PDB file of C-alpha atoms in Angstrom:
ATOM      1  CA  MET A   1     118.939-232.571  -5.437  1.00 35.00           C
ATOM      2  CA  LEU A   2     117.385-233.158  -1.954  1.00 41.00           C
ATOM      3  CA  ALA A   3     115.256-230.716   0.029  1.00 43.00           C
ATOM      4  CA  ALA A   4     115.182-230.564   3.770  1.00 41.00           C
ATOM      5  CA  LYS A   5     113.827-233.505   5.733  1.00 45.00           C
ATOM      6  CA  THR A   6     110.323-232.386   6.218  1.00 43.00           C
ATOM      7  CA  PHE A   7     108.795-235.637   7.268  1.00 44.00           C
ATOM      8  CA  ASN A   8     111.106-236.678  10.074  1.00 45.00           C
ATOM      9  CA  ARG A   9     109.978-236.269  13.611  1.00 44.00           C
ATOM     10  CA  ARG A  10     110.787-237.271  17.155  1.00 47.00           C
ATOM     11  CA  ASP A  11     108.602-237.680  20.326  1.00 50.00           C
ATOM     12  CA  ARG A  12     108.941-234.906  22.886  1.00 62.00           C
ATOM     13  CA  PHE A  13     108.831-236.442  26.396  1.00 74.00           C
ATOM     14  CA  ASP A  14     111.266-234.004  27.893  1.00 80.00           C
ATOM     15  CA  HIS A  15     110.975-234.933  31.603  1.00 80.00           C
ATOM     16  CA  LEU A  16     111.295-238.621  30.824  1.00 80.00           C
ATOM     17  CA  CYS A  17     114.299-238.145  28.471  1.00 81.00           C
ATOM     18  CA  GLU A  18     115.991-235.888  30.910  1.00 83.00           C
ATOM     19  CA  LEU A  19     115.607-238.412  33.776  1.00 82.00           C
ATOM     20  CA  LEU A  20     117.102-241.197  31.601  1.00 79.00           C
ATOM     21  CA  ARG A  21     119.941-238.847  30.410  1.00 79.00           C
ATOM     22  CA  SER A  22     120.834-238.263  34.081  1.00 81.00           C
ATOM     23  CA  ALA A  23     120.940-241.889  34.911  1.00 76.00           C
ATOM     24  CA  LYS A  24     124.490-243.092  35.867  1.00 76.00           C
ATOM     25  CA  SER A  25     124.243-246.275  33.793  1.00 87.00           C
ATOM     26  CA  THR A  26     125.041-246.268  30.080  1.00 92.00           C
ATOM     27  CA  ILE A  27     125.550-249.393  27.866  1.00 93.00           C
ATOM     28  CA  LYS A  28     127.414-249.844  24.584  1.00 96.00           C
ATOM     29  CA  ILE A  29     125.235-251.764  22.087  1.00 96.00           C
ATOM     30  CA  ARG A  30     126.539-253.679  19.118  1.00 97.00           C
ATOM     31  CA  LYS A  31     124.884-254.558  15.764  1.00 95.00           C
ATOM     32  CA  GLY A  32     123.234-257.932  15.715  1.00 93.00           C
ATOM     33  CA  THR A  33     122.948-258.285  19.403  1.00 96.00           C
ATOM     34  CA  PHE A  34     119.835-258.084  21.595  1.00 95.00           C
ATOM     35  CA  LEU A  35     119.444-255.407  24.241  1.00 95.00           C
ATOM     36  CA  PHE A  36     116.521-257.416  25.634  1.00 94.00           C
ATOM     37  CA  GLN A  37     114.107-260.112  24.388  1.00 92.00           C
ATOM     38  CA  GLU A  38     110.393-260.556  24.808  1.00 91.00           C
ATOM     39  CA  GLY A  39     109.554-262.433  27.932  1.00 89.00           C
ATOM     40  CA  MET A  40     112.812-261.445  29.717  1.00 91.00           C
ATOM     41  CA  ALA A  41     112.445-260.030  33.231  1.00 90.00           C
ATOM     42  CA  ALA A  42     112.090-256.256  32.700  1.00 89.00           C
ATOM     43  CA  ALA A  43     114.532-254.395  34.903  1.00 87.00           C
ATOM     44  CA  GLU A  44     115.339-251.196  32.991  1.00 90.00           C
ATOM     45  CA  LEU A  45     113.944-248.579  30.696  1.00 88.00           C
ATOM     46  CA  TYR A  46     116.309-247.157  27.955  1.00 91.00           C
ATOM     47  CA  LEU A  47     117.007-243.983  26.021  1.00 88.00           C
ATOM     48  CA  ILE A  48     118.948-244.352  22.812  1.00 92.00           C
ATOM     49  CA  LEU A  49     121.917-242.062  22.791  1.00 92.00           C
ATOM     50  CA  SER A  50     123.276-243.236  19.442  1.00 94.00           C
ATOM     51  CA  GLY A  51     122.632-246.160  16.975  1.00 94.00           C
ATOM     52  CA  LYS A  52     119.425-247.839  15.864  1.00 92.00           C
ATOM     53  CA  VAL A  53     117.336-250.515  17.574  1.00 94.00           C
ATOM     54  CA  GLN A  54     114.519-252.597  15.937  1.00 92.00           C
ATOM     55  CA  MET A  55     111.522-253.468  18.119  1.00 91.00           C
ATOM     56  CA  SER A  56     109.750-256.678  17.113  1.00 90.00           C
ATOM     57  CA  LYS A  57     107.703-259.648  18.266  1.00 87.00           C
ATOM     58  CA  ILE A  58     108.426-263.303  17.474  1.00 81.00           C
ATOM     59  CA  GLY A  59     105.457-265.650  16.960  1.00 78.00           C
ATOM     60  CA  ALA A  60     105.294-269.235  18.071  1.00 76.00           C
ATOM     61  CA  ASP A  61     106.112-270.273  14.563  1.00 77.00           C
ATOM     62  CA  GLY A  62     109.228-268.184  14.582  1.00 76.00           C
ATOM     63  CA  LYS A  63     107.946-265.464  12.277  1.00 78.00           C
ATOM     64  CA  GLU A  64     109.012-261.984  13.170  1.00 82.00           C
ATOM     65  CA  MET A  65     106.604-259.013  13.291  1.00 84.00           C
ATOM     66  CA  CYS A  66     108.646-255.744  13.335  1.00 89.00           C
ATOM     67  CA  PHE A  67     106.968-252.753  14.911  1.00 86.00           C
ATOM     68  CA  ARG A  68     109.360-249.926  14.694  1.00 86.00           C
ATOM     69  CA  ILE A  69     113.046-248.785  14.229  1.00 88.00           C
ATOM     70  CA  CYS A  70     114.187-246.505  16.993  1.00 88.00           C
ATOM     71  CA  GLY A  71     117.054-243.946  16.908  1.00 88.00           C
ATOM     72  CA  PRO A  72     118.826-241.373  19.110  1.00 89.00           C
ATOM     73  CA  GLY A  73     116.432-239.561  21.454  1.00 84.00           C
ATOM     74  CA  GLU A  74     113.842-242.336  21.558  1.00 86.00           C
ATOM     75  CA  ILE A  75     112.765-244.430  24.591  1.00 84.00           C
ATOM     76  CA  ILE A  76     112.424-248.146  24.491  1.00 89.00           C
ATOM     77  CA  GLY A  77     111.701-250.845  26.946  1.00 85.00           C
ATOM     78  CA  GLU A  78     108.004-250.946  27.357  1.00 70.00           C
ATOM     79  CA  LEU A  79     107.442-252.691  30.754  1.00 67.00           C
ATOM     80  CA  THR A  80     104.728-253.115  33.232  1.00 69.00           C
ATOM     81  CA  LEU A  81     105.407-251.124  36.324  1.00 77.00           C
ATOM     82  CA  PHE A  82     104.411-251.725  39.971  1.00 80.00           C
ATOM     83  CA  THR A  83     104.172-255.512  39.473  1.00 78.00           C
ATOM     84  CA  SER A  84     106.412-258.122  41.170  1.00 78.00           C
ATOM     85  CA  GLU A  85     107.678-259.901  37.979  1.00 81.00           C
ATOM     86  CA  PRO A  86     107.323-257.473  34.916  1.00 85.00           C
ATOM     87  CA  ARG A  87     108.342-258.897  31.527  1.00 88.00           C
ATOM     88  CA  TYR A  88     109.453-257.047  28.308  1.00 90.00           C
ATOM     89  CA  LEU A  89     106.667-257.139  25.720  1.00 87.00           C
ATOM     90  CA  LEU A  90     108.873-256.865  22.649  1.00 89.00           C
ATOM     91  CA  THR A  91     112.411-257.770  21.456  1.00 93.00           C
ATOM     92  CA  ALA A  92     115.055-255.152  20.939  1.00 94.00           C
ATOM     93  CA  LYS A  93     117.594-256.000  18.283  1.00 94.00           C
ATOM     94  CA  VAL A  94     120.520-253.707  17.689  1.00 95.00           C
ATOM     95  CA  MET A  95     120.729-252.586  14.012  1.00 91.00           C
ATOM     96  CA  GLU A  96     123.607-250.047  14.376  1.00 92.00           C
ATOM     97  CA  ASP A  97     126.288-249.755  16.994  1.00 96.00           C
ATOM     98  CA  GLY A  98     125.602-247.154  19.620  1.00 96.00           C
ATOM     99  CA  GLU A  99     124.940-246.440  23.260  1.00 95.00           C
ATOM    100  CA  VAL A 100     121.865-246.290  25.484  1.00 95.00           C
ATOM    101  CA  ALA A 101     121.229-244.766  28.913  1.00 92.00           C
ATOM    102  CA  ALA A 102     119.276-246.960  31.355  1.00 91.00           C
ATOM    103  CA  ILE A 103     117.273-246.398  34.536  1.00 87.00           C
ATOM    104  CA  LYS A 104     116.345-249.222  36.894  1.00 88.00           C
ATOM    105  CA  LYS A 105     112.665-250.027  37.162  1.00 85.00           C
ATOM    106  CA  ASP A 106     112.600-249.458  40.935  1.00 87.00           C
ATOM    107  CA  ASP A 107     114.167-246.024  40.458  1.00 88.00           C
ATOM    108  CA  LEU A 108     111.724-245.101  37.772  1.00 86.00           C
ATOM    109  CA  GLU A 109     108.758-246.216  39.985  1.00 88.00           C
ATOM    110  CA  LYS A 110     110.016-243.984  42.890  1.00 90.00           C
ATOM    111  CA  GLN A 111     110.293-241.017  40.577  1.00 89.00           C
ATOM    112  CA  LEU A 112     106.743-241.619  39.199  1.00 89.00           C
ATOM    113  CA  LEU A 113     105.317-241.657  42.637  1.00 92.00           C
ATOM    114  CA  THR A 114     106.570-238.228  43.484  1.00 92.00           C
ATOM    115  CA  ASN A 115     106.641-236.376  40.242  1.00 90.00           C
ATOM    116  CA  PRO A 116     103.245-235.720  38.548  1.00 90.00           C
ATOM    117  CA  SER A 117     104.656-234.193  35.426  1.00 88.00           C
ATOM    118  CA  LEU A 118     106.868-237.281  34.886  1.00 88.00           C
ATOM    119  CA  THR A 119     103.979-239.654  35.586  1.00 89.00           C
ATOM    120  CA  TYR A 120     101.922-237.775  33.032  1.00 89.00           C
ATOM    121  CA  GLU A 121     104.550-238.015  30.347  1.00 88.00           C
ATOM    122  CA  TYR A 122     105.084-241.734  31.068  1.00 86.00           C
ATOM    123  CA  MET A 123     101.388-242.342  30.615  1.00 87.00           C
ATOM    124  CA  GLN A 124     101.430-240.378  27.378  1.00 86.00           C
ATOM    125  CA  TRP A 125     104.410-242.379  26.148  1.00 82.00           C
ATOM    126  CA  VAL A 126     102.753-245.785  26.918  1.00 83.00           C
ATOM    127  CA  SER A 127      99.509-244.577  25.352  1.00 85.00           C
ATOM    128  CA  THR A 128     101.195-243.393  22.195  1.00 83.00           C
ATOM    129  CA  HIS A 129     102.872-246.723  21.580  1.00 79.00           C
ATOM    130  CA  ALA A 130      99.643-248.504  22.156  1.00 82.00           C
ATOM    131  CA  ARG A 131      97.905-246.449  19.606  1.00 83.00           C
ATOM    132  CA  ARG A 132     100.634-247.048  17.094  1.00 81.00           C
ATOM    133  CA  THR A 133     100.380-250.859  17.568  1.00 80.00           C
ATOM    134  CA  GLN A 134      96.499-250.792  17.314  1.00 82.00           C
ATOM    135  CA  THR A 135      96.587-248.881  13.993  1.00 82.00           C
ATOM    136  CA  LYS A 136      99.254-251.322  12.616  1.00 79.00           C
ATOM    137  CA  PHE A 137      97.095-254.253  13.453  1.00 79.00           C
ATOM    138  CA  ARG A 138      94.015-252.559  12.059  1.00 80.00           C
ATOM    139  CA  ASP A 139      95.712-252.099   8.695  1.00 79.00           C
ATOM    140  CA  LEU A 140      96.885-255.789   8.623  1.00 78.00           C
ATOM    141  CA  ILE A 141      93.471-257.129   9.703  1.00 80.00           C
ATOM    142  CA  MET A 142      91.293-254.979   7.461  1.00 82.00           C
ATOM    143  CA  TYR A 143      93.382-254.858   4.354  1.00 80.00           C
ATOM    144  CA  GLY A 144      95.601-257.935   4.493  1.00 86.00           C
ATOM    145  CA  LYS A 145      99.167-258.144   3.271  1.00 87.00           C
ATOM    146  CA  LYS A 146      98.662-255.164   0.873  1.00 89.00           C
ATOM    147  CA  GLY A 147      97.322-253.000   3.588  1.00 88.00           C
ATOM    148  CA  ALA A 148     100.289-253.964   5.839  1.00 89.00           C
ATOM    149  CA  LEU A 149     102.821-252.993   3.063  1.00 93.00           C
ATOM    150  CA  TYR A 150     101.150-249.868   1.907  1.00 93.00           C
ATOM    151  CA  SER A 151     100.713-248.574   5.535  1.00 90.00           C
ATOM    152  CA  THR A 152     104.373-249.415   6.314  1.00 92.00           C
ATOM    153  CA  LEU A 153     105.546-247.399   3.319  1.00 95.00           C
ATOM    154  CA  ILE A 154     103.380-244.446   4.434  1.00 93.00           C
ATOM    155  CA  ARG A 155     104.801-244.700   8.010  1.00 91.00           C
ATOM    156  CA  MET A 156     108.312-244.843   6.644  1.00 92.00           C
ATOM    157  CA  CYS A 157     107.734-241.668   4.725  1.00 93.00           C
ATOM    158  CA  ASN A 158     106.565-239.972   7.834  1.00 90.00           C
ATOM    159  CA  SER A 159     109.632-241.113   9.875  1.00 88.00           C
ATOM    160  CA  TYR A 160     112.417-241.194   7.330  1.00 89.00           C
ATOM    161  CA  GLY A 161     111.118-239.526   4.354  1.00 93.00           C
ATOM    162  CA  VAL A 162     113.156-236.774   2.453  1.00 94.00           C
ATOM    163  CA  LYS A 163     111.108-234.720  -0.022  1.00 93.00           C
ATOM    164  CA  LEU A 164     112.794-234.394  -3.362  1.00 94.00           C
ATOM    165  CA  ASP A 165     112.565-231.373  -5.681  1.00 92.00           C
ATOM    166  CA  SER A 166     110.337-233.491  -7.997  1.00 92.00           C
ATOM    167  CA  GLY A 167     107.855-233.905  -5.188  1.00 92.00           C
ATOM    168  CA  SER A 168     108.660-237.572  -4.679  1.00 95.00           C
ATOM    169  CA  ILE A 169     109.650-238.928  -1.220  1.00 96.00           C
ATOM    170  CA  LEU A 170     112.975-240.775  -0.645  1.00 96.00           C
ATOM    171  CA  ILE A 171     112.754-243.150   2.371  1.00 94.00           C
ATOM    172  CA  ASP A 172     116.248-242.526   3.713  1.00 92.00           C
ATOM    173  CA  LEU A 173     116.664-246.034   5.205  1.00 86.00           C
ATOM    174  CA  THR A 174     118.447-248.937   3.395  1.00 85.00           C
ATOM    175  CA  LEU A 175     115.887-251.833   3.514  1.00 83.00           C
ATOM    176  CA  LYS A 176     115.988-255.416   2.208  1.00 87.00           C
ATOM    177  CA  ASN A 177     112.704-256.980   1.094  1.00 89.00           C
ATOM    178  CA  GLN A 178     112.934-259.272   4.092  1.00 90.00           C
ATOM    179  CA  ASP A 179     113.049-256.258   6.378  1.00 88.00           C
ATOM    180  CA  LEU A 180     109.727-255.030   4.755  1.00 90.00           C
ATOM    181  CA  ALA A 181     108.243-258.522   5.070  1.00 91.00           C
ATOM    182  CA  ASN A 182     109.030-258.533   8.800  1.00 89.00           C
ATOM    183  CA  PHE A 183     107.128-255.173   9.211  1.00 88.00           C
ATOM    184  CA  CYS A 184     104.165-256.542   7.303  1.00 86.00           C
ATOM    185  CA  GLY A 185     104.047-260.053   9.012  1.00 82.00           C
ATOM    186  CA  THR A 186     104.336-261.822   5.548  1.00 86.00           C
ATOM    187  CA  THR A 187     106.792-263.530   3.363  1.00 89.00           C
ATOM    188  CA  ARG A 188     109.606-261.940   1.311  1.00 91.00           C
ATOM    189  CA  GLU A 189     108.159-263.427  -1.785  1.00 94.00           C
ATOM    190  CA  SER A 190     104.801-261.693  -1.154  1.00 93.00           C
ATOM    191  CA  VAL A 191     106.652-258.394  -0.706  1.00 94.00           C
ATOM    192  CA  ASN A 192     108.580-258.897  -3.867  1.00 94.00           C
ATOM    193  CA  ARG A 193     105.384-259.357  -5.904  1.00 95.00           C
ATOM    194  CA  MET A 194     103.677-256.251  -4.398  1.00 95.00           C
ATOM    195  CA  LEU A 195     106.696-254.032  -4.853  1.00 96.00           C
ATOM    196  CA  ASN A 196     107.113-255.223  -8.475  1.00 96.00           C
ATOM    197  CA  ALA A 197     103.492-254.337  -9.102  1.00 96.00           C
ATOM    198  CA  LEU A 198     103.986-250.866  -7.584  1.00 96.00           C
ATOM    199  CA  LYS A 199     107.097-250.309  -9.580  1.00 96.00           C
ATOM    200  CA  GLN A 200     105.218-251.152 -12.908  1.00 96.00           C
ATOM    201  CA  GLN A 201     102.538-248.726 -11.972  1.00 96.00           C
ATOM    202  CA  GLY A 202     105.087-245.943 -11.303  1.00 96.00           C
ATOM    203  CA  VAL A 203     104.009-245.683  -7.640  1.00 96.00           C
ATOM    204  CA  LEU A 204     107.599-246.227  -6.398  1.00 96.00           C
ATOM    205  CA  SER A 205     111.169-247.003  -7.509  1.00 96.00           C
ATOM    206  CA  ILE A 206     114.019-248.654  -5.661  1.00 94.00           C
ATOM    207  CA  LYS A 207     117.787-247.797  -6.051  1.00 92.00           C
ATOM    208  CA  LYS A 208     120.616-249.222  -3.935  1.00 88.00           C
ATOM    209  CA  GLY A 209     118.187-250.560  -1.414  1.00 88.00           C
ATOM    210  CA  LYS A 210     116.340-247.257  -0.819  1.00 93.00           C
ATOM    211  CA  ILE A 211     112.658-246.748  -1.883  1.00 96.00           C
ATOM    212  CA  THR A 212     111.436-243.578  -3.483  1.00 96.00           C
ATOM    213  CA  ILE A 213     107.664-243.098  -3.391  1.00 97.00           C
ATOM    214  CA  HIS A 214     106.345-241.226  -6.414  1.00 97.00           C
ATOM    215  CA  ASP A 215     102.626-241.375  -5.656  1.00 96.00           C
ATOM    216  CA  LEU A 216     101.911-241.322  -1.883  1.00 95.00           C
ATOM    217  CA  ASP A 217      98.253-240.490  -2.491  1.00 94.00           C
ATOM    218  CA  TYR A 218      97.789-243.784  -4.294  1.00 95.00           C
ATOM    219  CA  LEU A 219      98.994-245.717  -1.254  1.00 94.00           C
ATOM    220  CA  LYS A 220      96.712-243.795   1.048  1.00 92.00           C
ATOM    221  CA  LYS A 221      93.726-244.190  -1.240  1.00 91.00           C
ATOM    222  CA  GLU A 222      94.174-247.948  -1.539  1.00 90.00           C
ATOM    223  CA  ILE A 223      93.955-248.475   2.272  1.00 87.00           C
ATOM    224  CA  GLN A 224      91.466-245.663   2.894  1.00 85.00           C
ATOM    225  CA  CYS A 225      94.032-243.854   4.921  1.00 83.00           C
ATOM    226  CA  GLU A 226      92.488-241.854   7.931  1.00 81.00           C
ATOM    227  CA  ASN A 227      95.328-239.330   7.955  1.00 81.00           C
ATOM    228  CA  CYS A 228      96.211-240.003  11.512  1.00 80.00           C
ATOM    229  CA  PRO A 229      98.687-237.607  13.191  1.00 77.00           C
ATOM    230  CA  VAL A 230     102.297-238.144  12.245  1.00 80.00           C
ATOM    231  CA  ASP A 231     103.218-239.142  15.884  1.00 77.00           C
ATOM    232  CA  ILE A 232     100.878-242.083  15.438  1.00 79.00           C
ATOM    233  CA  CYS A 233     101.491-242.895  11.784  1.00 82.00           C
ATOM    234  CA  CYS A 234     105.189-243.522  11.988  1.00 81.00           C
ATOM    235  CA  ILE A 235     107.709-246.401  12.131  1.00 79.00           C
ATOM    236  CA  GLU A 236     109.550-245.106  15.149  1.00 69.00           C
TER     237      GLU A 236
END
């Protein structure tokens, strides 16, 4: 039996979200397509109304590094404002059919120049995502593949965790090992080996593509977790 979702959270950028909701432009998004890709001219900022979108970066060798999975109520489309030719910094791939609201870059810039509360929120939003990216790279650089996987599992618990009566945490998100590999910047084979080792130790179990964490403290101890705030230590 499942208890309430005590780990899930959403950012609260009320003014920015309200501005996007009031935008006249909405776009239907389809699974497997791209809302935008890294390097494309950045013309709009988006609010997800429904569906899921994966944010990632593609290396020169074609290897994908996934940063987060975004759902309803989240803002995507990090772009550089007040420049002549802004470019998207990440790629947005649609994982689940849905709809997004969009605001033009020029319209957003005009609002930011006249609305201090909105400007403050936008700066908070950009800063939050920068901190999330920094901590992700810190785990990868300092602790290698194991650190990348363990920290990804911890973040997924914070974003999609459902606490069970037993005290274990079900990550309520269907994942393939390749999906985890993309989050960790490594190969599927490496993830397979590490997951099997964790299963043998009783740290986690996997059923129908969903992971249950039985010993979250073990994962935290192995990478010397600093217990960052949940709004930073998340996969969204």
